[in-house]
PDB file of C-alpha atoms and ligand atoms in Angstrom:
ATOM      1  CA  UNK A 693     -20.060 -12.785 -71.055  1.00 70.00           C
ATOM      2  CA  UNK A 694     -19.362 -10.107 -68.439  1.00 78.00           C
ATOM      3  CA  UNK A 695     -21.291 -12.135 -65.877  1.00 87.00           C
ATOM      4  CA  UNK A 696     -19.162 -15.179 -66.563  1.00 87.00           C
ATOM      5  CA  UNK A 697     -15.968 -13.174 -66.074  1.00 87.00           C
ATOM      6  CA  UNK A 698     -17.283 -11.743 -62.796  1.00 88.00           C
ATOM      7  CA  UNK A 699     -18.331 -15.153 -61.553  1.00 90.00           C
ATOM      8  CA  UNK A 700     -14.941 -16.610 -62.445  1.00 91.00           C
ATOM      9  CA  UNK A 701     -13.168 -13.727 -60.733  1.00 91.00           C
ATOM     10  CA  UNK A 702     -15.283 -13.996 -57.591  1.00 91.00           C
ATOM     11  CA  UNK A 703     -14.783 -17.745 -57.588  1.00 90.00           C
ATOM     12  CA  UNK A 704     -11.042 -17.299 -57.948  1.00 91.00           C
ATOM     13  CA  UNK A 705     -11.014 -14.760 -55.106  1.00 90.00           C
ATOM     14  CA  UNK A 706     -12.947 -17.116 -52.817  1.00 91.00           C
ATOM     15  CA  UNK A 707     -10.640 -19.957 -53.780  1.00 87.00           C
ATOM     16  CA  UNK A 708      -7.551 -17.866 -53.102  1.00 86.00           C
ATOM     17  CA  UNK A 709      -8.941 -16.750 -49.743  1.00 84.00           C
ATOM     18  CA  UNK A 710      -9.801 -20.333 -48.773  1.00 83.00           C
ATOM     19  CA  UNK A 711      -6.354 -21.500 -49.834  1.00 79.00           C
ATOM     20  CA  UNK A 712      -4.754 -18.599 -47.959  1.00 76.00           C
ATOM     21  CA  UNK A 713      -6.511 -19.571 -44.754  1.00 75.00           C
ATOM     22  CA  UNK A 714      -6.505 -23.324 -44.996  1.00 75.00           C
ATOM     23  CA  UNK A 715      -4.158 -24.300 -47.785  1.00 71.00           C
ATOM     24  CA  UNK A 716      -0.898 -24.970 -46.011  1.00 71.00           C
ATOM     25  CA  UNK A 717      -2.268 -25.914 -42.630  1.00 75.00           C
ATOM     26  CA  UNK A 718      -0.314 -28.691 -41.035  1.00 76.00           C
ATOM     27  CA  UNK A 719       2.737 -28.029 -43.186  1.00 80.00           C
ATOM     28  CA  UNK A 720       5.937 -27.214 -41.349  1.00 85.00           C
ATOM     29  CA  UNK A 721       7.992 -24.248 -42.465  1.00 83.00           C
ATOM     30  CA  UNK A 722      11.180 -22.669 -41.250  1.00 88.00           C
ATOM     31  CA  UNK A 723      10.139 -19.276 -42.545  1.00 84.00           C
ATOM     32  CA  UNK A 724       8.566 -16.799 -40.133  1.00 77.00           C
ATOM     33  CA  UNK A 725       4.800 -16.518 -40.541  1.00 76.00           C
ATOM     34  CA  UNK A 726       3.373 -13.594 -42.448  1.00 80.00           C
ATOM     35  CA  UNK A 727       2.702 -10.889 -39.881  1.00 81.00           C
ATOM     36  CA  UNK A 728       0.198  -8.310 -41.054  1.00 83.00           C
ATOM     37  CA  UNK A 729       0.240  -6.515 -37.685  1.00 83.00           C
ATOM     38  CA  UNK A 730       3.457  -7.408 -35.940  1.00 80.00           C
ATOM     39  CA  UNK A 731       2.640  -5.015 -33.067  1.00 82.00           C
ATOM     40  CA  UNK A 732       5.459  -5.466 -30.597  1.00 82.00           C
ATOM     41  CA  UNK A 733       6.174  -9.124 -31.238  1.00 81.00           C
ATOM     42  CA  UNK A 734       9.663  -8.252 -32.364  1.00 81.00           C
ATOM     43  CA  UNK A 735      11.532  -5.396 -30.783  1.00 84.00           C
ATOM     44  CA  UNK A 736      15.005  -4.206 -29.953  1.00 83.00           C
ATOM     45  CA  UNK A 737      15.530  -4.983 -26.279  1.00 84.00           C
ATOM     46  CA  UNK A 738      18.096  -6.043 -23.779  1.00 85.00           C
ATOM     47  CA  UNK A 739      17.715  -9.412 -22.188  1.00 88.00           C
ATOM     48  CA  UNK A 740      18.660  -9.439 -18.520  1.00 88.00           C
ATOM     49  CA  UNK A 741      21.975 -10.893 -17.414  1.00 87.00           C
ATOM     50  CA  UNK A 742      23.488 -10.911 -20.911  1.00 90.00           C
ATOM     51  CA  UNK A 743      26.690  -9.347 -22.177  1.00 92.00           C
ATOM     52  CA  UNK A 744      26.064  -5.996 -23.777  1.00 89.00           C
ATOM     53  CA  UNK A 745      28.559  -3.444 -24.910  1.00 89.00           C
ATOM     54  CA  UNK A 746      26.236  -0.476 -24.845  1.00 88.00           C
ATOM     55  CA  UNK A 747      26.948   0.039 -21.151  1.00 89.00           C
ATOM     56  CA  UNK A 748      30.386   0.630 -19.700  1.00 90.00           C
ATOM     57  CA  UNK A 749      29.880  -2.322 -17.356  1.00 89.00           C
ATOM     58  CA  UNK A 750      29.509  -4.608 -20.404  1.00 92.00           C
ATOM     59  CA  UNK A 751      26.301  -6.280 -19.151  1.00 91.00           C
ATOM     60  CA  UNK A 752      22.657  -5.564 -19.915  1.00 91.00           C
ATOM     61  CA  UNK A 753      21.393  -5.536 -16.314  1.00 91.00           C
ATOM     62  CA  UNK A 754      22.355  -2.373 -14.483  1.00 90.00           C
ATOM     63  CA  UNK A 755      22.596  -1.831 -10.743  1.00 88.00           C
ATOM     64  CA  UNK A 756      20.235   0.832  -9.373  1.00 89.00           C
ATOM     65  CA  UNK A 757      21.942   4.236  -9.078  1.00 89.00           C
ATOM     66  CA  UNK A 758      23.564   4.937  -5.715  1.00 91.00           C
ATOM     67  CA  UNK A 759      21.086   6.300  -3.172  1.00 88.00           C
ATOM     68  CA  UNK A 760      18.062   4.554  -4.725  1.00 86.00           C
ATOM     69  CA  UNK A 761      15.346   3.980  -2.144  1.00 78.00           C
ATOM     70  CA  UNK A 762      13.583   0.638  -2.381  1.00 76.00           C
ATOM     71  CA  UNK A 763       9.878   1.022  -3.023  1.00 73.00           C
ATOM     72  CA  UNK A 764       9.048  -2.013  -0.991  1.00 74.00           C
ATOM     73  CA  UNK A 765      11.110  -3.129   1.933  1.00 83.00           C
ATOM     74  CA  UNK A 766       9.973  -5.892   4.211  1.00 91.00           C
ATOM     75  CA  UNK A 767       8.720  -4.951   7.669  1.00 92.00           C
ATOM     76  CA  UNK A 768      10.182  -7.298  10.252  1.00 89.00           C
ATOM     77  CA  UNK A 769       7.571  -8.907  12.484  1.00 90.00           C
ATOM     78  CA  UNK A 770       7.585 -11.787  14.943  1.00 87.00           C
ATOM     79  CA  UNK A 771       6.028 -13.914  12.192  1.00 87.00           C
ATOM     80  CA  UNK A 772       8.799 -13.080   9.680  1.00 91.00           C
ATOM     81  CA  UNK A 773       9.233 -10.322   7.100  1.00 92.00           C
ATOM     82  CA  UNK A 774       6.082  -8.811   5.557  1.00 94.00           C
ATOM     83  CA  UNK A 775       6.120  -7.059   2.180  1.00 91.00           C
ATOM     84  CA  UNK A 776       3.746  -4.288   1.176  1.00 89.00           C
ATOM     85  CA  UNK A 777       1.929  -6.412  -1.398  1.00 88.00           C
ATOM     86  CA  UNK A 778       1.005  -9.179   1.047  1.00 91.00           C
ATOM     87  CA  UNK A 779      -2.475  -9.755   2.460  1.00 93.00           C
ATOM     88  CA  UNK A 780      -1.347  -9.387   6.037  1.00 95.00           C
ATOM     89  CA  UNK A 781      -2.761  -7.644   9.120  1.00 96.00           C
ATOM     90  CA  UNK A 782       0.350  -5.468   9.001  1.00 96.00           C
ATOM     91  CA  UNK A 783      -0.778  -3.955   5.691  1.00 95.00           C
ATOM     92  CA  UNK A 784      -4.537  -3.991   6.097  1.00 95.00           C
ATOM     93  CA  UNK A 785      -5.295  -4.007   9.829  1.00 97.00           C
ATOM     94  CA  UNK A 786      -7.504  -7.010   9.075  1.00 97.00           C
ATOM     95  CA  UNK A 787      -7.190 -10.724   9.724  1.00 96.00           C
ATOM     96  CA  UNK A 788      -5.788 -12.177   6.485  1.00 93.00           C
ATOM     97  CA  UNK A 789      -8.499 -13.331   4.080  1.00 93.00           C
ATOM     98  CA  UNK A 790     -11.309 -11.684   6.084  1.00 94.00           C
ATOM     99  CA  UNK A 791     -12.723  -8.198   6.664  1.00 95.00           C
ATOM    100  CA  UNK A 792     -12.394  -8.499  10.455  1.00 97.00           C
ATOM    101  CA  UNK A 793     -10.133  -5.966  12.115  1.00 97.00           C
ATOM    102  CA  UNK A 794      -7.270  -7.304  14.201  1.00 97.00           C
ATOM    103  CA  UNK A 795      -7.527  -6.586  17.921  1.00 97.00           C
ATOM    104  CA  UNK A 796      -3.896  -5.857  18.568  1.00 96.00           C
ATOM    105  CA  UNK A 797      -0.984  -4.123  16.878  1.00 96.00           C
ATOM    106  CA  UNK A 798       0.799  -6.759  14.772  1.00 96.00           C
ATOM    107  CA  UNK A 799       4.179  -5.103  15.360  1.00 96.00           C
ATOM    108  CA  UNK A 800       6.196  -5.700  18.507  1.00 94.00           C
ATOM    109  CA  UNK A 801       5.660  -2.640  20.704  1.00 95.00           C
ATOM    110  CA  UNK A 802       9.145  -1.561  21.712  1.00 96.00           C
ATOM    111  CA  UNK A 803      10.370   1.658  23.308  1.00 97.00           C
ATOM    112  CA  UNK A 804      11.746   2.563  19.881  1.00 97.00           C
ATOM    113  CA  UNK A 805       8.358   2.084  18.209  1.00 97.00           C
ATOM    114  CA  UNK A 806       6.664   4.193  20.891  1.00 98.00           C
ATOM    115  CA  UNK A 807       9.246   6.932  20.471  1.00 98.00           C
ATOM    116  CA  UNK A 808       8.675   6.919  16.729  1.00 98.00           C
ATOM    117  CA  UNK A 809       4.931   6.919  17.314  1.00 98.00           C
ATOM    118  CA  UNK A 810       5.143   9.945  19.592  1.00 98.00           C
ATOM    119  CA  UNK A 811       7.231  11.785  17.044  1.00 98.00           C
ATOM    120  CA  UNK A 812       4.754  11.040  14.213  1.00 98.00           C
ATOM    121  CA  UNK A 813       1.698  11.656  16.376  1.00 98.00           C
ATOM    122  CA  UNK A 814       2.928  15.101  17.347  1.00 97.00           C
ATOM    123  CA  UNK A 815       3.464  15.957  13.686  1.00 97.00           C
ATOM    124  CA  UNK A 816       0.526  14.299  11.946  1.00 97.00           C
ATOM    125  CA  UNK A 817      -2.236  13.991  14.529  1.00 97.00           C
ATOM    126  CA  UNK A 818      -1.654  16.695  17.139  1.00 97.00           C
ATOM    127  CA  UNK A 819      -2.630  19.605  14.855  1.00 96.00           C
ATOM    128  CA  UNK A 820      -6.226  18.354  15.107  1.00 96.00           C
ATOM    129  CA  UNK A 821      -6.365  15.969  18.069  1.00 96.00           C
ATOM    130  CA  UNK A 822      -3.932  17.907  20.261  1.00 96.00           C
ATOM    131  CA  UNK A 823      -0.724  16.494  21.738  1.00 96.00           C
ATOM    132  CA  UNK A 824      -2.817  14.963  24.517  1.00 96.00           C
ATOM    133  CA  UNK A 825      -5.207  13.414  22.008  1.00 96.00           C
ATOM    134  CA  UNK A 826      -8.158  15.194  23.606  1.00 95.00           C
ATOM    135  CA  UNK A 827      -9.326  16.835  20.384  1.00 94.00           C
ATOM    136  CA  UNK A 828      -8.099  20.310  21.277  1.00 93.00           C
ATOM    137  CA  UNK A 829      -5.515  20.892  18.590  1.00 94.00           C
ATOM    138  CA  UNK A 830      -4.575  24.139  16.905  1.00 94.00           C
ATOM    139  CA  UNK A 831      -7.056  23.585  14.053  1.00 93.00           C
ATOM    140  CA  UNK A 832      -9.915  23.713  16.550  1.00 90.00           C
ATOM    141  CA  UNK A 833      -8.479  26.772  18.263  1.00 89.00           C
ATOM    142  CA  UNK A 834      -8.279  28.767  15.036  1.00 93.00           C
ATOM    143  CA  UNK A 835     -11.652  27.463  13.928  1.00 88.00           C
ATOM    144  CA  UNK A 836     -10.770  25.358  10.839  1.00 88.00           C
ATOM    145  CA  UNK A 837     -12.075  22.176  12.443  1.00 88.00           C
ATOM    146  CA  UNK A 838     -15.257  22.418  14.441  1.00 85.00           C
ATOM    147  CA  UNK A 839     -15.502  19.033  16.122  1.00 88.00           C
ATOM    148  CA  UNK A 840     -12.440  16.845  16.381  1.00 93.00           C
ATOM    149  CA  UNK A 841     -12.756  13.464  18.040  1.00 94.00           C
ATOM    150  CA  UNK A 842     -11.451  13.187  21.589  1.00 96.00           C
ATOM    151  CA  UNK A 843      -9.299  10.070  21.370  1.00 97.00           C
ATOM    152  CA  UNK A 844      -9.964   9.331  25.044  1.00 97.00           C
ATOM    153  CA  UNK A 845     -13.689   8.803  24.414  1.00 96.00           C
ATOM    154  CA  UNK A 846     -14.729   5.386  25.685  1.00 96.00           C
ATOM    155  CA  UNK A 847     -15.938   4.404  22.219  1.00 96.00           C
ATOM    156  CA  UNK A 848     -12.577   5.184  20.646  1.00 97.00           C
ATOM    157  CA  UNK A 849     -10.583   3.568  23.462  1.00 97.00           C
ATOM    158  CA  UNK A 850     -12.608   0.429  22.795  1.00 97.00           C
ATOM    159  CA  UNK A 851     -11.957   0.380  19.027  1.00 97.00           C
ATOM    160  CA  UNK A 852      -9.659  -2.392  17.850  1.00 98.00           C
ATOM    161  CA  UNK A 853      -6.173  -1.448  16.759  1.00 98.00           C
ATOM    162  CA  UNK A 854      -7.095  -2.684  13.280  1.00 97.00           C
ATOM    163  CA  UNK A 855     -10.020  -0.273  13.005  1.00 98.00           C
ATOM    164  CA  UNK A 856      -7.883   2.675  14.090  1.00 98.00           C
ATOM    165  CA  UNK A 857      -5.316   1.575  11.514  1.00 98.00           C
ATOM    166  CA  UNK A 858      -8.071   1.698   8.924  1.00 97.00           C
ATOM    167  CA  UNK A 859      -9.148   5.192  10.028  1.00 97.00           C
ATOM    168  CA  UNK A 860      -5.581   6.469  10.012  1.00 97.00           C
ATOM    169  CA  UNK A 861      -4.888   4.887   6.610  1.00 97.00           C
ATOM    170  CA  UNK A 862      -8.077   5.944   4.839  1.00 96.00           C
ATOM    171  CA  UNK A 863      -9.511   8.775   6.916  1.00 96.00           C
ATOM    172  CA  UNK A 864     -13.019   9.053   8.333  1.00 95.00           C
ATOM    173  CA  UNK A 865     -15.635  11.785   7.990  1.00 92.00           C
ATOM    174  CA  UNK A 866     -13.767  15.089   7.770  1.00 91.00           C
ATOM    175  CA  UNK A 867     -10.510  13.496   8.894  1.00 94.00           C
ATOM    176  CA  UNK A 868      -8.288  12.992   5.861  1.00 93.00           C
ATOM    177  CA  UNK A 869      -6.302   9.839   5.126  1.00 96.00           C
ATOM    178  CA  UNK A 870      -2.831   9.730   6.656  1.00 95.00           C
ATOM    179  CA  UNK A 871      -1.982   6.667   4.571  1.00 92.00           C
ATOM    180  CA  UNK A 872      -0.208   8.691   1.885  1.00 91.00           C
ATOM    181  CA  UNK A 873       1.804  10.536   4.566  1.00 93.00           C
ATOM    182  CA  UNK A 874       2.700   7.744   6.926  1.00 96.00           C
ATOM    183  CA  UNK A 875       4.329   4.460   5.880  1.00 94.00           C
ATOM    184  CA  UNK A 876       2.648   1.379   7.328  1.00 95.00           C
ATOM    185  CA  UNK A 877       5.201   0.959  10.101  1.00 95.00           C
ATOM    186  CA  UNK A 878       4.714   4.568  11.226  1.00 97.00           C
ATOM    187  CA  UNK A 879       0.951   4.115  11.354  1.00 97.00           C
ATOM    188  CA  UNK A 880       1.338   1.198  13.759  1.00 98.00           C
ATOM    189  CA  UNK A 881       3.858   3.237  15.739  1.00 98.00           C
ATOM    190  CA  UNK A 882       1.307   6.061  16.070  1.00 98.00           C
ATOM    191  CA  UNK A 883      -1.337   3.563  17.206  1.00 98.00           C
ATOM    192  CA  UNK A 884       0.996   2.072  19.816  1.00 98.00           C
ATOM    193  CA  UNK A 885       1.703   5.576  21.124  1.00 98.00           C
ATOM    194  CA  UNK A 886      -1.990   6.465  21.080  1.00 98.00           C
ATOM    195  CA  UNK A 887      -2.690   3.401  23.264  1.00 97.00           C
ATOM    196  CA  UNK A 888      -0.055   4.697  25.664  1.00 96.00           C
ATOM    197  CA  UNK A 889      -1.721   8.115  25.714  1.00 96.00           C
ATOM    198  CA  UNK A 890      -5.092   6.525  26.408  1.00 96.00           C
ATOM    199  CA  UNK A 891      -3.650   4.355  29.150  1.00 94.00           C
ATOM    200  CA  UNK A 892      -2.140   7.412  30.801  1.00 92.00           C
ATOM    201  CA  UNK A 893      -5.648   8.881  31.075  1.00 92.00           C
ATOM    202  CA  UNK A 894      -7.174   5.694  32.396  1.00 91.00           C
ATOM    203  CA  UNK A 895      -4.787   5.359  35.316  1.00 84.00           C
ATOM    204  CA  UNK A 896      -6.239   5.313  38.834  1.00 86.00           C
ATOM    205  CA  UNK A 897      -4.670   5.230  42.259  1.00 85.00           C
ATOM    206  CA  UNK A 898      -5.195   1.453  42.137  1.00 86.00           C
ATOM    207  CA  UNK A 899      -2.350   1.265  39.600  1.00 86.00           C
ATOM    208  CA  UNK A 900       0.103   2.628  42.166  1.00 87.00           C
ATOM    209  CA  UNK A 901       2.244   0.474  44.398  1.00 88.00           C
ATOM    210  CA  UNK A 902       1.528   0.802  48.120  1.00 88.00           C
ATOM    211  CA  UNK A 903       4.679   2.894  48.513  1.00 88.00           C
ATOM    212  CA  UNK A 904       3.670   5.253  45.692  1.00 87.00           C
ATOM    213  CA  UNK A 905       0.125   5.572  47.056  1.00 86.00           C
ATOM    214  CA  UNK A 906       1.473   6.393  50.495  1.00 88.00           C
ATOM    215  CA  UNK A 907       3.482   9.230  48.951  1.00 85.00           C
ATOM    216  CA  UNK A 908       0.321  10.761  47.472  1.00 81.00           C
ATOM    217  CA  UNK A 909      -1.232  13.678  49.248  1.00 72.00           C
TER     218      UNK A 909
HETATM  219  C1  LIG B 598      -7.220  17.427   9.824  1.00 52.82           C
HETATM  220  C2  LIG B 598      -7.530  17.074  11.173  1.00 52.82           C
HETATM  221  C3  LIG B 598      -7.180  15.689  11.653  1.00 52.82           C
HETATM  222  C4  LIG B 598      -5.957  15.061  11.624  1.00 52.82           C
HETATM  223  C5  LIG B 598      -4.641  15.600  11.092  1.00 52.82           C
HETATM  224  C6  LIG B 598      -6.153  13.772  12.214  1.00 52.82           C
HETATM  225  N1  LIG B 598      -7.457  13.610  12.596  1.00 52.82           N
HETATM  226 FE1  LIG B 598      -8.262  11.991  13.478  1.00 52.82          FE
HETATM  227  N2  LIG B 598     -10.091  12.825  13.391  1.00 52.82           N
HETATM  228  C7  LIG B 598     -10.354  14.110  12.957  1.00 52.82           C
HETATM  229  C8  LIG B 598     -11.786  14.338  13.011  1.00 52.82           C
HETATM  230  C9  LIG B 598     -12.476  15.612  12.612  1.00 52.82           C
HETATM  231  C10 LIG B 598     -12.366  13.144  13.485  1.00 52.82           C
HETATM  232  C11 LIG B 598     -13.840  12.824  13.633  1.00 52.82           C
HETATM  233  C12 LIG B 598     -14.237  12.190  12.330  1.00 52.82           C
HETATM  234  C13 LIG B 598     -15.683  11.826  12.231  1.00 52.82           C
HETATM  235  O1  LIG B 598     -16.123  10.983  13.003  1.00 52.82           O
HETATM  236  O2  LIG B 598     -16.321  12.373  11.331  1.00 52.82           O
HETATM  237  C14 LIG B 598     -11.264  12.226  13.718  1.00 52.82           C
HETATM  238  C15 LIG B 598     -11.436  10.933  14.196  1.00 52.82           C
HETATM  239  C16 LIG B 598     -10.390  10.111  14.576  1.00 52.82           C
HETATM  240  C17 LIG B 598     -10.556   8.833  15.230  1.00 52.82           C
HETATM  241  C18 LIG B 598     -11.878   8.179  15.617  1.00 52.82           C
HETATM  242  C19 LIG B 598     -12.403   7.400  14.447  1.00 52.82           C
HETATM  243  C20 LIG B 598     -13.736   6.765  14.748  1.00 52.82           C
HETATM  244  O3  LIG B 598     -13.879   5.567  14.458  1.00 52.82           O
HETATM  245  O4  LIG B 598     -14.628   7.466  15.191  1.00 52.82           O
HETATM  246  C21 LIG B 598      -9.302   8.328  15.424  1.00 52.82           C
HETATM  247  C22 LIG B 598      -8.953   6.994  16.083  1.00 52.82           C
HETATM  248  C23 LIG B 598      -8.365   9.286  14.899  1.00 52.82           C
HETATM  249  N3  LIG B 598      -9.058  10.361  14.396  1.00 52.82           N
HETATM  250  C24 LIG B 598      -7.000   9.138  14.938  1.00 52.82           C
HETATM  251  C25 LIG B 598      -6.117  10.000  14.289  1.00 52.82           C
HETATM  252  C26 LIG B 598      -4.710   9.765  14.222  1.00 52.82           C
HETATM  253  C27 LIG B 598      -3.971   8.605  14.863  1.00 52.82           C
HETATM  254  C28 LIG B 598      -4.180  10.795  13.496  1.00 52.82           C
HETATM  255  C29 LIG B 598      -2.743  10.989  13.097  1.00 52.82           C
HETATM  256  C30 LIG B 598      -2.192  10.003  12.216  1.00 52.82           C
HETATM  257  C31 LIG B 598      -5.278  11.669  13.133  1.00 52.82           C
HETATM  258  N4  LIG B 598      -6.441  11.149  13.625  1.00 52.82           N
HETATM  259  C32 LIG B 598      -5.146  12.835  12.401  1.00 52.82           C
HETATM  260  C33 LIG B 598      -9.435  15.024  12.499  1.00 52.82           C
HETATM  261  C34 LIG B 598      -8.104  14.775  12.264  1.00 52.82           C
END
């Protein structure tokens, strides 16, 4: 007798479960479905651009507080504005979609950019590389850095701008990354200035005009 009751009960349970899962399939209902774990399906929230009386302005979307600094502002280049999230040589120093470094600074090298580059170089690079870029900065003098690269070495002069951008952004060997210190535009400014520094060391009397050469003793 007890077995029969158990079997009936188990049968009823299986039947109820089957009906629960399959029973009303295909039927339309206006009632919300049973939600055992509603998680965050339903929540109190403000929809953007809707009237809302919680705020004094009466709308749900609020303007950023005065003085807010945009996290991502486009950098203006000859090829149009470039945002920080884009796969662009400006952000990576590499030809888009490849791992090849770009040869040349993707920003237009203006007097303003060079000035900015000099300013940043003297702050962020000179302590190790020296203001001349020859590797004789204060950190070498006081003995914190043993060997700092001389940026006028032929090998470094011959690096592509993209590779230097990568070194500045991510660091190399004992040189730390300047990426967190220098926004992308400043990094390119520093590179433009560094090229100027290198050029100043590569000058020969052949670069002078005849009049200038004549004035040389
Ligand atoms: C804390 C000291 C320090 C600072 C600051 C620093 N560097 Fe360096 N840098 C080094 C050292 C050391 C090396 C040699 C790294 C190695 O090859 O292990 C180096 C190497 C380099 C190289 C050669 C990379 C190569 O491929 O061999 C470049 C280019 C360079 N630095 C540029 C810069 C620029 C531009 C800045 C400023 C944004 C800067 N560094 C700031 C210490 C520094």
